[in-house]
Coordinates of C-alpha atoms and ligand atoms in Angstrom, one line a residue:
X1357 CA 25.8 -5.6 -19.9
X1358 CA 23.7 -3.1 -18.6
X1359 CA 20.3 -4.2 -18.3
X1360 CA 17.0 -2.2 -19.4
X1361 CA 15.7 -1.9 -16.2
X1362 CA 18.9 -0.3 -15.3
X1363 CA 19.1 1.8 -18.4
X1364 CA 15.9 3.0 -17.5
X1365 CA 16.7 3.8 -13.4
X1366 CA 19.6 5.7 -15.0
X1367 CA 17.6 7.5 -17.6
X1368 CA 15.1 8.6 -14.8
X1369 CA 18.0 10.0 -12.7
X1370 CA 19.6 11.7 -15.8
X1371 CA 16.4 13.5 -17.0
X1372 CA 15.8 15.2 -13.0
X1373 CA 19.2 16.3 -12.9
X1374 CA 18.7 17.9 -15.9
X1375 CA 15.4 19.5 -15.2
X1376 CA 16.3 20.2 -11.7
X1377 CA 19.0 22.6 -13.4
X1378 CA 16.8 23.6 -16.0
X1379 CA 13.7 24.5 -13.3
X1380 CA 15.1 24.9 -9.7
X1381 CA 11.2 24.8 -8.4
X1382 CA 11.4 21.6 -9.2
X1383 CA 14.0 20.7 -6.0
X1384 CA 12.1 22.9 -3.3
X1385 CA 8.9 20.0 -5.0
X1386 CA 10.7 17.2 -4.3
X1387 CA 12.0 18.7 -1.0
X1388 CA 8.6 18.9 0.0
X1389 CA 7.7 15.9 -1.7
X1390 CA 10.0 13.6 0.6
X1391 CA 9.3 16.0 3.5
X1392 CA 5.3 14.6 3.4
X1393 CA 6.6 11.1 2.5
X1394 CA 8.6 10.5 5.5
X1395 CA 6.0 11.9 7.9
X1396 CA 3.5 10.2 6.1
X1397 CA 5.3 6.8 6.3
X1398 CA 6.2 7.1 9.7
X1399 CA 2.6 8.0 10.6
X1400 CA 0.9 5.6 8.5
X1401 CA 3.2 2.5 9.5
X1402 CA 3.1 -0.6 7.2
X1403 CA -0.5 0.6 5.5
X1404 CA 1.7 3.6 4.1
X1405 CA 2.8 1.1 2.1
X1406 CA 0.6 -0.7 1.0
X1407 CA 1.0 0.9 -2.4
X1408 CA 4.6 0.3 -3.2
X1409 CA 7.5 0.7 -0.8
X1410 CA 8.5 4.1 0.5
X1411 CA 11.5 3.5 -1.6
X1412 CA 9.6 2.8 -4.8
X1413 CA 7.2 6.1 -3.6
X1414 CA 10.4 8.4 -3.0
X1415 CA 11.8 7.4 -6.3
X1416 CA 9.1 7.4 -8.7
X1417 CA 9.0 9.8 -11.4
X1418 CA 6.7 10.4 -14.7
X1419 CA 8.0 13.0 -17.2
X1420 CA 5.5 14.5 -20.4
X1421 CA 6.8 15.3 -23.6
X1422 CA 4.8 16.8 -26.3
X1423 CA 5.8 15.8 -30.4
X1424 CA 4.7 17.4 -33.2
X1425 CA 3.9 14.1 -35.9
X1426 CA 3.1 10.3 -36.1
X1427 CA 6.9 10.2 -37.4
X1428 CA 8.6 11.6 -34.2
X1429 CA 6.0 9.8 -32.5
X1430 CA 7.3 6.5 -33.6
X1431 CA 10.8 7.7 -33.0
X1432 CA 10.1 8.4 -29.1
X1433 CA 8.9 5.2 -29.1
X1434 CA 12.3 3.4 -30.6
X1435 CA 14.3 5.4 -27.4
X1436 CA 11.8 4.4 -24.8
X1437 CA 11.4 1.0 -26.0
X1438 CA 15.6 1.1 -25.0
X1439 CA 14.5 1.5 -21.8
X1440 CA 11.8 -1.1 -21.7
X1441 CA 9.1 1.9 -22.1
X1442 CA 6.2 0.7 -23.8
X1443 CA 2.8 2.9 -25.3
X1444 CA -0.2 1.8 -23.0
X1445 CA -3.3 3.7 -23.3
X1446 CA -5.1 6.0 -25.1
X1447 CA -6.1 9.7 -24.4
X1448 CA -8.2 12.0 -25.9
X1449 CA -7.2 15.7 -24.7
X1450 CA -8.8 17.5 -27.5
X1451 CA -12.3 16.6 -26.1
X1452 CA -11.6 16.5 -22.3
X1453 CA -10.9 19.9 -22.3
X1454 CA -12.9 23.4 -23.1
X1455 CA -9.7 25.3 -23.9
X1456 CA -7.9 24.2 -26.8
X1457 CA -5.6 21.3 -26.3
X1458 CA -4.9 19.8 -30.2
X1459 CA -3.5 16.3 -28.7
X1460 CA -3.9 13.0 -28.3
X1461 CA -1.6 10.8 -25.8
X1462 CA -0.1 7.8 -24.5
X1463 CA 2.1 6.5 -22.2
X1464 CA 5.3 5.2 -22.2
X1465 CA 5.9 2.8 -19.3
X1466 CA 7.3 -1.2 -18.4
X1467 CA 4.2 -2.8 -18.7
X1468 CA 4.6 -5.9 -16.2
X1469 CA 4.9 -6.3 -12.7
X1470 CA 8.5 -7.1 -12.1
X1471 CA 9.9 -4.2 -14.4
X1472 CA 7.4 -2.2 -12.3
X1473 CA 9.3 -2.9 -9.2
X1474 CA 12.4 -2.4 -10.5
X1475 CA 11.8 1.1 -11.7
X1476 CA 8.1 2.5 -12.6
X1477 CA 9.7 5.6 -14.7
X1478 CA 6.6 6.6 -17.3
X1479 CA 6.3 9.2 -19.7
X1480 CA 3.1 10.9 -20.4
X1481 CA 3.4 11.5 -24.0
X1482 CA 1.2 13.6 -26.3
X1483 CA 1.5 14.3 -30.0
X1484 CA -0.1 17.6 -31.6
X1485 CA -3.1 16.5 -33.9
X1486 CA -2.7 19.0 -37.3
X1487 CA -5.3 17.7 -39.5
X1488 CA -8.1 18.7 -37.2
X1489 CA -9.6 21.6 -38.5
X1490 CA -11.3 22.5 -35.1
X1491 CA -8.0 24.2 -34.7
X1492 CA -5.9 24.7 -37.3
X1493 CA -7.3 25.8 -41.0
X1494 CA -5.4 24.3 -44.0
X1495 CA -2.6 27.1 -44.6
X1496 CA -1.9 26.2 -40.9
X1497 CA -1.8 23.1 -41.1
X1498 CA 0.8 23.0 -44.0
X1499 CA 3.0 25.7 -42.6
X1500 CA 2.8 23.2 -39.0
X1501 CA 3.9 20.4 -40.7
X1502 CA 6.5 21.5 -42.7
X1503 CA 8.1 23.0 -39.7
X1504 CA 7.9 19.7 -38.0
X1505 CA 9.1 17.8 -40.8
X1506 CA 12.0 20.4 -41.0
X1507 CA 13.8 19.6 -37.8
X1508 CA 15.1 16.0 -36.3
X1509 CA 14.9 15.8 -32.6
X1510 CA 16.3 12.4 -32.6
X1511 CA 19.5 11.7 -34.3
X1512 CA 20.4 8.7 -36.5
X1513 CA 23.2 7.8 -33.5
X1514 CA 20.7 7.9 -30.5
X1515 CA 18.0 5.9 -32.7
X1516 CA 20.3 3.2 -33.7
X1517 CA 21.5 3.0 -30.5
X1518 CA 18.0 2.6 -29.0
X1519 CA 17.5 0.1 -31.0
X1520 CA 20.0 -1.9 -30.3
X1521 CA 19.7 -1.7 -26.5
X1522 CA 16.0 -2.7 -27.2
X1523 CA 16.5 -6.2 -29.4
X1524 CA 19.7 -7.0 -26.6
X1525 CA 17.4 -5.7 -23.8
X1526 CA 20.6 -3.7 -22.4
X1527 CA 24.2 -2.9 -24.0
X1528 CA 28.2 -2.5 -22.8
X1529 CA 28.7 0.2 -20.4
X1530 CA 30.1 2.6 -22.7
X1531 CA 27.4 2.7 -25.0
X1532 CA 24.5 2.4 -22.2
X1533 CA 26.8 5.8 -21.4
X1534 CA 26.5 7.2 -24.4
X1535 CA 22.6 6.2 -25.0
X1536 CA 21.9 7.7 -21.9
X1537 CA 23.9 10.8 -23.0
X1538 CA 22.2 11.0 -26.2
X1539 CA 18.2 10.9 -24.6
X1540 CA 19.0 13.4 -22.1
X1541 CA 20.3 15.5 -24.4
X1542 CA 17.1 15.1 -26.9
X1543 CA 15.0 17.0 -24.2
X1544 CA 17.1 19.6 -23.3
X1545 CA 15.8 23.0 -23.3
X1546 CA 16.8 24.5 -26.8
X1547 CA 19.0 27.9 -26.8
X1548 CA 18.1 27.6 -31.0
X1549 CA 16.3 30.9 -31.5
X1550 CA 12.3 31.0 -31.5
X1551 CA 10.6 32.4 -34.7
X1552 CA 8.6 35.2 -32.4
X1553 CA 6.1 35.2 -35.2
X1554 CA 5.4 31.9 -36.2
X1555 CA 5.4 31.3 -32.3
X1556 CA 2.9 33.8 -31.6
X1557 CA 0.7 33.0 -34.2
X1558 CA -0.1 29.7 -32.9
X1559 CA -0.3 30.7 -29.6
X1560 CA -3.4 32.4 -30.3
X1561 CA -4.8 28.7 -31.5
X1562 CA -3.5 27.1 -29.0
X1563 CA -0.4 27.5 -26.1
X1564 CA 0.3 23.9 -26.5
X1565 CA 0.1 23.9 -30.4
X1566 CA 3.3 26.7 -30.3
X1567 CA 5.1 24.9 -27.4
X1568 CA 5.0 21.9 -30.0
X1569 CA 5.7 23.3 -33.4
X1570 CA 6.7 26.7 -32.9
X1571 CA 9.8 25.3 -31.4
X1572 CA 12.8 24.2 -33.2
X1573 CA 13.2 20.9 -30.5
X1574 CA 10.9 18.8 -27.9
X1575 CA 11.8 19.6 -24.3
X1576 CA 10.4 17.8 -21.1
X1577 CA 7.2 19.6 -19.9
X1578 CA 7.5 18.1 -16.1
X1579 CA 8.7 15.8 -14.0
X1580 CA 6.6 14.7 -11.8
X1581 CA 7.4 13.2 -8.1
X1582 CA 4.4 10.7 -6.4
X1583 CA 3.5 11.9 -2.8
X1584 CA 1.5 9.5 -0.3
X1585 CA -0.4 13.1 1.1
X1586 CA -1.1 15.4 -2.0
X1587 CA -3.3 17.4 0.1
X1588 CA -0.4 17.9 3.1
X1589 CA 2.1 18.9 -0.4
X1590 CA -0.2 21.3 -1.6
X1591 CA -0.8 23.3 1.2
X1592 CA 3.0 23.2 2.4
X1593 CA 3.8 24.6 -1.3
X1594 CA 1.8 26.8 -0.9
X1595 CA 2.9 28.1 2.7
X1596 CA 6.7 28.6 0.7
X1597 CA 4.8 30.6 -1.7
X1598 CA 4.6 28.8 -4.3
X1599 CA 1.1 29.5 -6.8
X1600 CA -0.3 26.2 -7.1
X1601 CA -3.3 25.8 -9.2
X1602 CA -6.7 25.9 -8.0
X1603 CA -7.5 22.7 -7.4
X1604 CA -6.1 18.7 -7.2
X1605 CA -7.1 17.3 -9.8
X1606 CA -9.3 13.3 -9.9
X1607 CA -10.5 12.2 -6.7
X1608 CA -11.3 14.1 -3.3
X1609 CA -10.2 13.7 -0.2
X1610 CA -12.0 11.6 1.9
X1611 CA -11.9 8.1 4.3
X1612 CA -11.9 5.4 1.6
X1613 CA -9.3 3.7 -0.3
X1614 CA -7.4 6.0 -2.5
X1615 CA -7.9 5.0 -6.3
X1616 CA -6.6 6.2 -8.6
X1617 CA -4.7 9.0 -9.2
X1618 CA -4.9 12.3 -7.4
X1619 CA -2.5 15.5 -9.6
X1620 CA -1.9 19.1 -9.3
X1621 CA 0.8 21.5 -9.8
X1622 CA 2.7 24.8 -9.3
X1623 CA 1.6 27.2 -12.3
X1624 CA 4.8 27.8 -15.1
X1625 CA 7.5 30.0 -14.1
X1626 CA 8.9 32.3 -16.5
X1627 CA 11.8 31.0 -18.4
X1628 CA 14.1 33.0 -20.3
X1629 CA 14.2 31.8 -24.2
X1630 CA 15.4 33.4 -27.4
X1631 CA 13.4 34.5 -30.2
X1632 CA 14.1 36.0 -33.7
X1633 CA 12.1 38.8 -34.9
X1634 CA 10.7 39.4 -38.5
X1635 CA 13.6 41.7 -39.1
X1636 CA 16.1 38.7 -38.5
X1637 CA 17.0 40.5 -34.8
X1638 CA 17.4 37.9 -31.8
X1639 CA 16.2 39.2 -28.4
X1640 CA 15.5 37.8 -25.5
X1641 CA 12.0 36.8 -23.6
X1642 CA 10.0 34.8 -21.6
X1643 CA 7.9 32.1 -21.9
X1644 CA 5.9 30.4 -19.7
X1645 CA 5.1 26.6 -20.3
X1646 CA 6.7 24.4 -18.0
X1647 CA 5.4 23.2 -14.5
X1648 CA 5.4 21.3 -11.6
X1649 CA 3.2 18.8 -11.3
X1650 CA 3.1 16.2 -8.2
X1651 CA 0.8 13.2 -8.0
X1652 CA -0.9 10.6 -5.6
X1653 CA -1.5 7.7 -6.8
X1654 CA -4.6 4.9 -6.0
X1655 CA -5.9 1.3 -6.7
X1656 CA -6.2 1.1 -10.4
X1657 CA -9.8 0.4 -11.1
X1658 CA -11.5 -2.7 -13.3
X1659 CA -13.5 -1.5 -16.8
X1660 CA -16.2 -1.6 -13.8
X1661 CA -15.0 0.3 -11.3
X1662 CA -13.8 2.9 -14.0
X1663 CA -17.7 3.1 -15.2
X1664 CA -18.6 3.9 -11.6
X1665 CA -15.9 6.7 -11.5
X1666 CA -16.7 8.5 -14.7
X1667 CA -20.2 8.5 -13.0
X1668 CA -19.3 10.1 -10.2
X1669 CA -17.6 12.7 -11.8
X1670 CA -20.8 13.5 -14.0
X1671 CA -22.3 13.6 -10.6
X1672 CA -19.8 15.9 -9.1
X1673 CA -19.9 17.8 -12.0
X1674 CA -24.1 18.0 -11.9
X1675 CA -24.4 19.6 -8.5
X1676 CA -21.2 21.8 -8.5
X1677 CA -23.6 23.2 -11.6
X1678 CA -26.0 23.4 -9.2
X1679 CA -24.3 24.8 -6.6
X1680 CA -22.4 27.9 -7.1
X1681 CA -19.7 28.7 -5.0
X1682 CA -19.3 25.6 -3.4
X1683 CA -15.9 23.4 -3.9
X1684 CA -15.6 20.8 -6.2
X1685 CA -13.6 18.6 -3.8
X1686 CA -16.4 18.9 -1.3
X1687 CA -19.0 18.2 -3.4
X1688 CA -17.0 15.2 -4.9
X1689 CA -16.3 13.7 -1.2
X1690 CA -20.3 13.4 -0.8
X1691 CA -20.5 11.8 -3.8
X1692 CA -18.0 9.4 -3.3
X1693 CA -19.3 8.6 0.2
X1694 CA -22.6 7.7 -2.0
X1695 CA -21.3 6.0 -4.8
X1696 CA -17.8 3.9 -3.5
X1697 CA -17.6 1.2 -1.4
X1698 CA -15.3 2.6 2.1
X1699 CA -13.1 -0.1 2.1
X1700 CA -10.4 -1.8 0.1
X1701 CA -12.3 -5.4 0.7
X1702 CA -15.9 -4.0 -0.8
X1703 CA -14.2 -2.5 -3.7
X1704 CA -12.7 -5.8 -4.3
X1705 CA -15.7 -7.7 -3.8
X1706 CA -17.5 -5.7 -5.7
X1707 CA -15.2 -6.1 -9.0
X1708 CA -14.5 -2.5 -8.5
X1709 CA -10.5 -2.7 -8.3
X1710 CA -8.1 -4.4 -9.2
X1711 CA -5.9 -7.0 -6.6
X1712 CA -3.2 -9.8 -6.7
X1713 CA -3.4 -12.1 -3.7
X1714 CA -0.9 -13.6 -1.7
X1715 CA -0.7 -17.1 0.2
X1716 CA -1.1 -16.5 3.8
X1717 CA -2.6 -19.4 5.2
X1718 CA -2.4 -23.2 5.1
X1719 CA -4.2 -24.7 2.2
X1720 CA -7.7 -25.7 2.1
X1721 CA -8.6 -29.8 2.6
X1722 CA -10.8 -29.6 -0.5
X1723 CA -9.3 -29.5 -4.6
X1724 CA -11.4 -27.0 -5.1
X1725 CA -12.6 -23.5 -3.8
X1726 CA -13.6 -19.8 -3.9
X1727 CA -11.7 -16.9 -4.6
X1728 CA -14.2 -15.0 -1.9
X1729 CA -14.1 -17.6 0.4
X1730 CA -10.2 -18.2 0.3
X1731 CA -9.8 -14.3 1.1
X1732 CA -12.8 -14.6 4.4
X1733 CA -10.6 -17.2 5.6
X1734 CA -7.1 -15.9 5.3
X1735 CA -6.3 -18.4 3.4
X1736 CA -5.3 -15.8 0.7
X1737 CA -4.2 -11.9 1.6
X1738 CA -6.0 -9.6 -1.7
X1739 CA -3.2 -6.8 -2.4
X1740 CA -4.0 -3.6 -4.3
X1741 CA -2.4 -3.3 -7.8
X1742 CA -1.2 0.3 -8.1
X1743 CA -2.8 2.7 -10.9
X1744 CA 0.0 3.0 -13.6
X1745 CA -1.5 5.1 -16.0
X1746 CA -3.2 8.4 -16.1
X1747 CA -6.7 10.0 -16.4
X1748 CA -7.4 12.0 -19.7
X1749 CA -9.9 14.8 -17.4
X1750 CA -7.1 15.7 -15.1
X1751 CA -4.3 15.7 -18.1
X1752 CA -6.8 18.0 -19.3
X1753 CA -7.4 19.8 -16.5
X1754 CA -3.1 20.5 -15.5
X1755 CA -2.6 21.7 -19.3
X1756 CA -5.6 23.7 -19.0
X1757 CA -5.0 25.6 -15.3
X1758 CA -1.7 26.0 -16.8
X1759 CA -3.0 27.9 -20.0
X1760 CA -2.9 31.9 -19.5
X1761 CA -5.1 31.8 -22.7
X1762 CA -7.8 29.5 -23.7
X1763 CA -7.2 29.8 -27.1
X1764 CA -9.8 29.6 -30.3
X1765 CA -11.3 26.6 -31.4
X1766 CA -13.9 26.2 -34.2
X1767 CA -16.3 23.7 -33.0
X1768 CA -18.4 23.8 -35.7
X1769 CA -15.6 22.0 -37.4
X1770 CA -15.3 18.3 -38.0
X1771 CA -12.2 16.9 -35.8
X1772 CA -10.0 14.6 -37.2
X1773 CA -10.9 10.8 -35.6
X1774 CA -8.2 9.0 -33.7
X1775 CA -8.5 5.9 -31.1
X1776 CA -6.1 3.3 -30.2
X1777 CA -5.6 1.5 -33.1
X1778 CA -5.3 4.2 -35.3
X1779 CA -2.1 5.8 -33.2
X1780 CA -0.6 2.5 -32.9
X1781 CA -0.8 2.6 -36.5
X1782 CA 1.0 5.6 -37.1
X1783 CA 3.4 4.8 -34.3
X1784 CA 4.1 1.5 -35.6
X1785 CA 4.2 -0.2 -32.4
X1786 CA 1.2 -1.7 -30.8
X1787 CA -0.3 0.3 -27.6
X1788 CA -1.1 -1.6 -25.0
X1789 CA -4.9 -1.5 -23.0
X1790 CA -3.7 -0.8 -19.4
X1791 CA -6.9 -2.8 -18.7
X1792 CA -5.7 -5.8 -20.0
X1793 CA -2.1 -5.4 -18.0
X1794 CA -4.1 -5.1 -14.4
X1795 CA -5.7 -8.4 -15.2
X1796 CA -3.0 -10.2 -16.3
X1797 CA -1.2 -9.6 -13.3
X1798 CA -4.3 -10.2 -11.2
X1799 CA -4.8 -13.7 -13.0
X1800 CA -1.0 -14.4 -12.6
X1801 CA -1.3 -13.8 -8.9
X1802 CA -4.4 -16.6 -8.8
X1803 CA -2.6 -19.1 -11.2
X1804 CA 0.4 -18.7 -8.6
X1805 CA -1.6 -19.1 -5.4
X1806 CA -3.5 -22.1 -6.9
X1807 CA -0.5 -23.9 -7.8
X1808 CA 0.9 -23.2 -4.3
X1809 CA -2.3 -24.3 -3.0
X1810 CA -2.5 -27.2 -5.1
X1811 CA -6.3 -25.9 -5.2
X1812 CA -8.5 -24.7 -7.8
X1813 CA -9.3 -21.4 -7.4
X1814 CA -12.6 -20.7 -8.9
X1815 CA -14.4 -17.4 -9.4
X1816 CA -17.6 -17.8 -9.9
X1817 CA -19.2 -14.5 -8.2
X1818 CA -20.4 -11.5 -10.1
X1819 CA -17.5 -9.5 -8.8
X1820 CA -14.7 -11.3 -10.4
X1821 CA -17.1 -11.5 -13.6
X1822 CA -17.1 -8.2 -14.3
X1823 CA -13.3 -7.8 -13.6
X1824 CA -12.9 -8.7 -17.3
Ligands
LIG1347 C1 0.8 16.7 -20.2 C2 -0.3 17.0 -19.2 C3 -0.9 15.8 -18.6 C4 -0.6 14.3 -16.6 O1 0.2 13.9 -15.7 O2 -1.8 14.0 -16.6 C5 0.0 15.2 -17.6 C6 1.6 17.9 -20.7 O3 1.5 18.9 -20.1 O4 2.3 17.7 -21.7 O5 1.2 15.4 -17.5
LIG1348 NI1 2.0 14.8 -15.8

């Protein structure tokens, strides 16, 4: 039996072979990727690694796919759930973003810490919003859905499949084979012609509306490598002359702990597709939709330490306004340096980020103590949980550098409402608040070093308060 963290490992591996065929940038990306990596590792010593190994960094992919209905939806989620891929968080791109970006998001990932380890593969994965008429008026909307309820990206075989490797949590080699086979295939690049028209029409809406349902299939977007120096990567993609896009996206650059996540990307390359033509001719041309996008990736912040983010990205926002011409990632440094603590310890003290902690010391002579006070000693060694998930700005912000038209959208329209419960709903599976994972495994870590302590840890400072 083939085990899903396995399945999933292999279904990582599968995809980038794939897309590495598919989009050669992709290599000279990860070429570079590693290139940073190692002298970043070797430069940085054991603190490199303080979040994840640098074999967890070097192998750690997220992919984004983009489906056209609740009912593929729920049927991406039946093949990642096969590889212990589970929704988790909520995003909102149609109101992050100026251009138009008809979406709304989640992400498919294991959701606790040992699966993690094993393999951290995630898929950002977005799903085009019809019914909102700040895009799409009601002919549109019909014609949309029809076409997306006219084609089946998933077949019976690869779904029942999925299934089955879900309820077993793995299956027999051959059919781990040909599940594997099967989900690669599903996001394959189609050679099935392109209606030019139909395509072009809602191109005019919307870039990412045509990539979704003016195409016969889903495809992956990007796969995206993690890299411990995104600043070193983008000016070394840059030197090979590669565009990037203007700017990284989330956090700047500066002395204090990295939280997190920090994105950018090369802009689309041309890719060769086939269209049909109103008169029923097939020709060839171009589109330009996929990317490369490369990450960084930080402490994941508490509900408390996220408030204090989206702060200081009003902030950064308020006196770039103010200040024409100057950079956003040097205005966002000052900010920072006013508005985050400049270590790890402060930002955990403060309740600002989220940490397991480790047994490192002989126990206290007392039953009972404090968190704090365990940590001043060295009692207990506070370690940063990663940041799994994504940030809905900067999602915005890669589709939206990567547009080479903004689109129309109709503001004076009423948009459709959508949250969390309501895609669960339609996706039939419930979508976990990456919130609530962080502090599970932060509590785990305390029930653990307790028990090993044979103390009670108590927490009775504001910081560890507002970590709920
Ligand atoms: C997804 C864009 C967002 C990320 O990492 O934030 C994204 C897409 O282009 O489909 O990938
Ligand atoms: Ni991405």
């Amino acid at each position: 039996m083939i085990p899903t963290w396995q399945l999933r490992a292999r279904f990582a591996i599968r995809l980038a072979e794939m897309y590495g065929t598919e989009v050669p940038a992709y290599h000279t990306l990860v070429d570079v990727c590693r290139e940073v990596n190692d002298e970043a590792a070797r430069a940085r010593g054991e603190d490199g690694e303080r979040l994840g190994s640098i074999e967890r960094v070097t192998a750690e992919r997220h992919g984004a796919i983009r489906v056209g209905s609740p009912r593929e939806m729920a049927e991406v989620a039946r093949v990642f759930a096969a590889f212990g891929m589970l929704p988790v968080g909520f995003y909102d791109l149609r109101d992050a973003s100026a251009s138009s970006v008809p979406v709304v998001s989640t992400a498919f990932r294991p959701i606790d810490a040992a699966e993690l380890a094993r393999n951290p593969f995630r898929v950002f994965t977005s799903m085009l919003v019809t019914e909102d008429r700040r895009f799409f008026d009601a002919e549109t909307q019909e014609r949309l859905e029809a076409f997306v309820a006219g084609r089946e990206l998933f077949g019976a075989e690869l779904l029942a499949l999925a299934d089955r490797a879900a309820a077993q949590e793995g299956l027999g080699e051959d059919d781990a084979e040909r599940l594997l086979a099967l989900a690669t295939d599903a996001f394959r690049l189609t050679t099935e012609p392109i209606e030019r028209d139909w395509y072009d029409r809602l191109e005019r809406i919307s870039a990412v509306a045509a990539d979704i349902g003016g195409v016969p299939a889903t495809h992956i977007n990007h796969l995206t490598p993690r890299v411990l120096d995104i600043d070193e990567l983008y000016v070394r993609m840059q030197a090979r002359g590669i565009t990037m896009i203007s700017e990284i996206q989330g956090p700047p650059d500066w002395e204090g702990p990295d939280v997190l996540l920090r994105q950018t990307s090369f802009k689309a390359l041309a890719e060769e597709r086939v269209f049909r033509h109103a008169d029923g001719s097939i020709h060839k041309g171009s589109l330009r939709v996929r990317f490369g996008e490369v990450e960084q990736r930080g402490i994941a912040l508490t509900r408390k330490g996220r408030d204090v983010y989206d702060r200081l990205v009003a902030e950064a926002d308020r006196r770039l306004a103010e200040t024409p011409g100057a950079k956003r990632q040097d205005v966002a440094r000052d900010v920072w340096r006013e508005g985050l603590p400049a270590t790890e310890r402060e930002l955990d003290l403060e309740g600002l980020g989220f940490f397991t902690y480790r047994v490192a010391g002989p126990a206290p002579d007392t039953d009972r103590a404090e968190l704090r006070d365990l940590v001043a000693s060295g009692v207990l060694v506070a370690e940063p949980i990663v940041y799994e998930d994504f940030l809905p700005r900067s999602a915005a912000g890669i589709f939206q550098s990567n547009l080479s038209d903004e689109g129309t959208r109709d503001d004076a329209q009423t948009g459709a409402d959508y949250d969390l419960g309501r895609l669960a709903e339609l996706v039939g599976a419930e979508i976990h608040d990456p919130f609530d994972l962080y502090a599970a495994q932060r509590d785990a870590s305390l029930r653990e070093a307790g028990h090993e302590l044979g103390v009670r840890i108590d927490e009775t400072t504001d910081a560890t308060r507002s970590n709920r």
